[in-house]
Coordinates of C-alpha atoms in Angstrom, one line a residue:
Chain Y
K1 CA 101.7 109.8 114.0
N2 CA 101.0 106.1 115.8
E3 CA 102.6 106.3 118.6
V4 CA 102.1 103.4 122.1
E5 CA 103.3 104.6 125.7
Q6 CA 104.0 101.9 128.6
S7 CA 103.3 102.7 131.9
P8 CA 104.7 102.7 134.2
Q9 CA 108.3 102.5 132.8
N10 CA 109.5 100.6 136.1
L11 CA 108.0 98.9 138.7
T12 CA 109.0 97.5 142.0
A13 CA 106.3 94.6 143.7
Q14 CA 106.2 92.3 146.3
E15 CA 105.9 88.5 145.8
G16 CA 101.9 88.7 146.1
E17 CA 101.1 91.8 145.0
F18 CA 98.6 92.7 142.7
I19 CA 100.2 94.4 139.5
T20 CA 99.5 96.0 136.4
I21 CA 100.7 97.4 133.5
N22 CA 99.1 100.4 131.0
C23 CA 99.5 100.7 127.2
S24 CA 97.0 104.1 125.4
Y25 CA 97.9 104.0 121.6
S26 CA 96.6 107.2 119.7
V27 CA 94.8 105.8 116.5
G28 CA 92.6 102.9 116.2
I29 CA 94.4 99.7 115.7
S30 CA 93.4 95.5 114.2
A31 CA 94.5 94.0 117.3
L32 CA 97.0 94.6 120.3
H33 CA 100.1 92.6 121.8
W34 CA 101.9 91.5 125.0
L35 CA 105.0 89.9 124.5
Q36 CA 107.1 89.3 127.4
Q37 CA 111.1 89.8 127.2
H38 CA 112.5 87.5 130.4
P39 CA 115.9 88.3 132.1
G40 CA 118.1 86.4 129.3
G41 CA 116.2 88.0 126.5
G42 CA 114.1 85.4 124.9
I43 CA 110.7 87.3 124.2
V44 CA 107.5 85.0 124.2
S45 CA 104.2 86.3 123.4
L46 CA 101.3 86.1 126.4
F47 CA 97.8 88.0 124.0
M48 CA 97.2 89.2 121.5
L49 CA 93.2 91.1 121.9
S50 CA 91.1 92.8 119.5
S51 CA 88.5 93.8 122.3
G52 CA 87.6 92.7 125.4
K53 CA 89.1 90.1 128.5
K54 CA 92.2 87.2 127.7
K55 CA 93.3 85.9 131.0
H56 CA 96.2 83.0 131.4
G57 CA 96.5 81.9 134.6
R58 CA 97.4 84.9 136.6
L59 CA 97.8 86.8 134.1
I60 CA 94.3 89.2 132.7
A61 CA 94.4 91.4 129.9
T62 CA 91.9 93.9 129.0
I63 CA 91.4 96.7 126.3
N64 CA 88.8 99.2 125.4
I65 CA 89.0 100.5 122.0
Q66 CA 86.4 103.8 122.5
E67 CA 90.0 104.7 125.1
K68 CA 92.8 103.1 123.5
H69 CA 94.1 102.2 126.4
S70 CA 94.5 98.0 127.5
S71 CA 95.7 96.8 130.7
L72 CA 97.9 94.2 131.8
H73 CA 97.6 92.6 134.9
I74 CA 99.8 89.7 136.9
T75 CA 97.3 88.6 140.4
A76 CA 99.8 87.2 143.5
S77 CA 103.0 88.5 142.1
H78 CA 105.5 86.0 141.9
P79 CA 109.4 86.9 141.9
R80 CA 110.2 85.2 138.9
D81 CA 107.3 87.4 136.8
S82 CA 110.5 90.0 136.6
A83 CA 110.6 90.6 133.1
V84 CA 110.1 92.9 130.9
Y85 CA 106.7 93.7 129.9
I86 CA 106.6 94.8 126.0
C87 CA 103.3 96.3 124.3
A88 CA 102.6 96.1 120.7
V89 CA 99.6 96.4 118.1
D90 CA 99.2 96.1 114.9
F91 CA 98.6 99.6 112.7
S92 CA 98.8 97.6 109.6
G93 CA 95.2 96.1 109.0
G94 CA 96.6 91.9 110.9
Y95 CA 99.2 91.5 109.5
N96 CA 101.3 91.9 112.1
K97 CA 103.3 94.8 111.4
L98 CA 104.1 96.0 115.1
I99 CA 104.8 99.3 117.2
F100 CA 106.1 98.4 120.0
G101 CA 105.9 100.8 123.5
A102 CA 109.0 101.0 125.4
G103 CA 108.2 98.3 128.2
T104 CA 107.9 98.6 131.9
R105 CA 110.9 96.8 133.6
L106 CA 108.8 94.9 136.8
A107 CA 111.5 93.2 139.5
V108 CA 109.2 90.7 142.3
H109 CA 111.0 90.5 145.6
P110 CA 110.7 87.9 148.0
Chain B
D1 CA 108.3 72.2 116.2
A2 CA 111.9 73.8 117.5
G3 CA 110.2 76.8 117.3
V4 CA 112.1 80.0 115.5
I5 CA 116.1 78.6 115.0
Q6 CA 118.4 82.0 115.0
S7 CA 121.5 81.5 114.5
P8 CA 124.6 82.6 115.2
R9 CA 123.5 83.8 118.6
H10 CA 126.6 85.8 119.4
E11 CA 129.1 87.3 117.1
V12 CA 131.3 90.0 117.2
T13 CA 132.7 91.4 114.0
E14 CA 134.5 94.5 113.3
M15 CA 133.8 97.3 111.8
G16 CA 133.8 97.2 107.1
Q17 CA 132.9 93.5 107.4
E18 CA 129.7 91.6 106.2
V19 CA 127.4 90.2 108.8
T20 CA 125.4 87.5 107.6
L21 CA 122.3 86.3 110.5
R22 CA 120.4 83.6 109.9
C23 CA 116.2 82.7 110.5
K24 CA 114.1 78.7 110.8
P25 CA 111.4 79.3 111.0
I26 CA 108.0 77.7 112.2
S27 CA 107.1 75.2 109.7
G28 CA 104.2 76.3 108.8
H29 CA 104.3 80.2 109.1
D30 CA 103.7 82.5 106.3
Y31 CA 104.7 85.7 108.2
L32 CA 108.3 86.3 108.7
F33 CA 109.8 89.2 110.3
W34 CA 113.2 90.9 110.7
Y35 CA 113.2 93.3 113.9
R36 CA 115.8 95.0 116.1
Q37 CA 116.9 95.5 119.5
T38 CA 118.6 98.8 120.7
M39 CA 118.9 100.4 123.8
M40 CA 117.8 103.6 123.0
R41 CA 115.3 102.4 120.5
G42 CA 114.1 99.8 121.3
L43 CA 112.8 97.4 119.6
E44 CA 111.9 98.2 115.0
L45 CA 110.6 96.0 112.7
L46 CA 113.0 95.8 109.9
I47 CA 110.9 94.2 107.3
Y48 CA 108.6 91.2 106.5
F49 CA 107.9 88.8 105.1
N50 CA 104.1 87.0 103.6
N51 CA 105.3 83.5 101.9
N52 CA 108.4 84.8 100.7
V53 CA 107.9 87.4 98.5
P54 CA 109.5 91.0 101.2
I55 CA 106.4 92.8 101.9
D56 CA 107.1 95.7 103.8
D57 CA 111.5 97.2 104.2
S58 CA 110.4 100.8 105.3
G59 CA 112.9 100.2 108.8
M60 CA 115.6 98.3 106.8
P61 CA 118.4 101.7 108.4
E62 CA 120.2 101.8 105.3
D63 CA 121.1 100.6 101.4
R64 CA 123.9 98.2 104.1
F65 CA 121.0 96.1 105.2
S66 CA 119.4 93.2 102.7
A67 CA 117.0 90.2 103.4
K68 CA 116.1 87.4 101.6
M69 CA 113.6 84.4 102.1
P70 CA 114.7 82.2 99.3
N71 CA 112.7 79.6 100.3
A72 CA 109.8 79.4 103.8
S73 CA 112.2 77.9 105.4
F74 CA 114.8 79.4 105.5
S75 CA 115.4 84.1 105.6
T76 CA 119.4 86.1 105.6
L77 CA 118.5 89.9 107.0
K78 CA 123.4 90.2 105.4
I79 CA 124.6 94.2 106.6
Q80 CA 127.3 95.0 104.4
P81 CA 129.6 96.8 104.8
S82 CA 128.9 97.1 109.0
E83 CA 129.3 99.5 111.9
P84 CA 129.6 100.1 115.6
R85 CA 126.1 102.3 115.7
D86 CA 124.1 98.5 114.0
S87 CA 125.4 96.0 117.4
A88 CA 121.2 95.3 118.8
V89 CA 120.1 92.0 119.3
Y90 CA 118.1 91.3 116.0
F91 CA 115.1 88.6 116.7
C92 CA 113.1 86.8 113.9
A93 CA 109.2 85.9 114.0
S94 CA 107.2 84.4 112.0
S95 CA 103.6 83.7 112.1
S96 CA 100.7 82.2 110.8
R97 CA 97.7 84.8 108.7
T98 CA 95.1 82.4 110.7
G99 CA 96.8 81.9 114.6
R100 CA 98.5 85.4 114.0
V101 CA 100.0 85.1 117.3
L102 CA 103.8 86.5 116.9
T103 CA 106.7 83.3 117.6
F104 CA 109.8 84.7 118.3
G105 CA 113.5 83.0 117.7
A106 CA 116.1 83.5 120.7
G107 CA 117.9 86.9 118.4
S108 CA 121.4 87.6 117.8
R109 CA 124.0 90.1 119.8
L110 CA 125.4 91.7 117.3
T111 CA 128.6 93.3 118.1
V112 CA 130.4 95.7 115.9
L113 CA 134.4 96.9 117.0

């Protein structure tokens, strides 16, 4: 069975802290997506990666294919980073047929 | 581009009524996806299209659900008859085969009473 596990489920941080969210999956994938869902409900794609590391501003995503594990890091966290972060994996060979993790709810306090 | 456009944003209806949700993908994107999000089950893929053709509808919960994509700029998701357990947020997303990054619409929040 294809499964996606995220940890932690909930995360509270103080502004400025370094944050890590983890995602593990059960079988080989063609790509992994990190999504951000704002408190208002909108979903934004942050990263799509199949190997290595990507960086955008204060966000860094890494993936270890051998260990079937990915991490999303937020440096110098800010209250506007408060959102649900969702990991999704593509088992379909690149057709974006995704299976989603349950999400990590992040709250960053000033 | 205005992004992926969904309508309506909110729909409240009574059990047994027909519900139609609409989606306009980003121009040039050849993949379109319908997802459902609930508190209990999170995000789930319902169906996806490639070049207007349904490729995989294995996530459609039952025959009460149907989806069409008559052209590259429009898709509908229909529920007939609706039931309270269909209450959820329905998202449409599109992507291109080359880019593969998904762009989501704002979602349609459905409440069936």
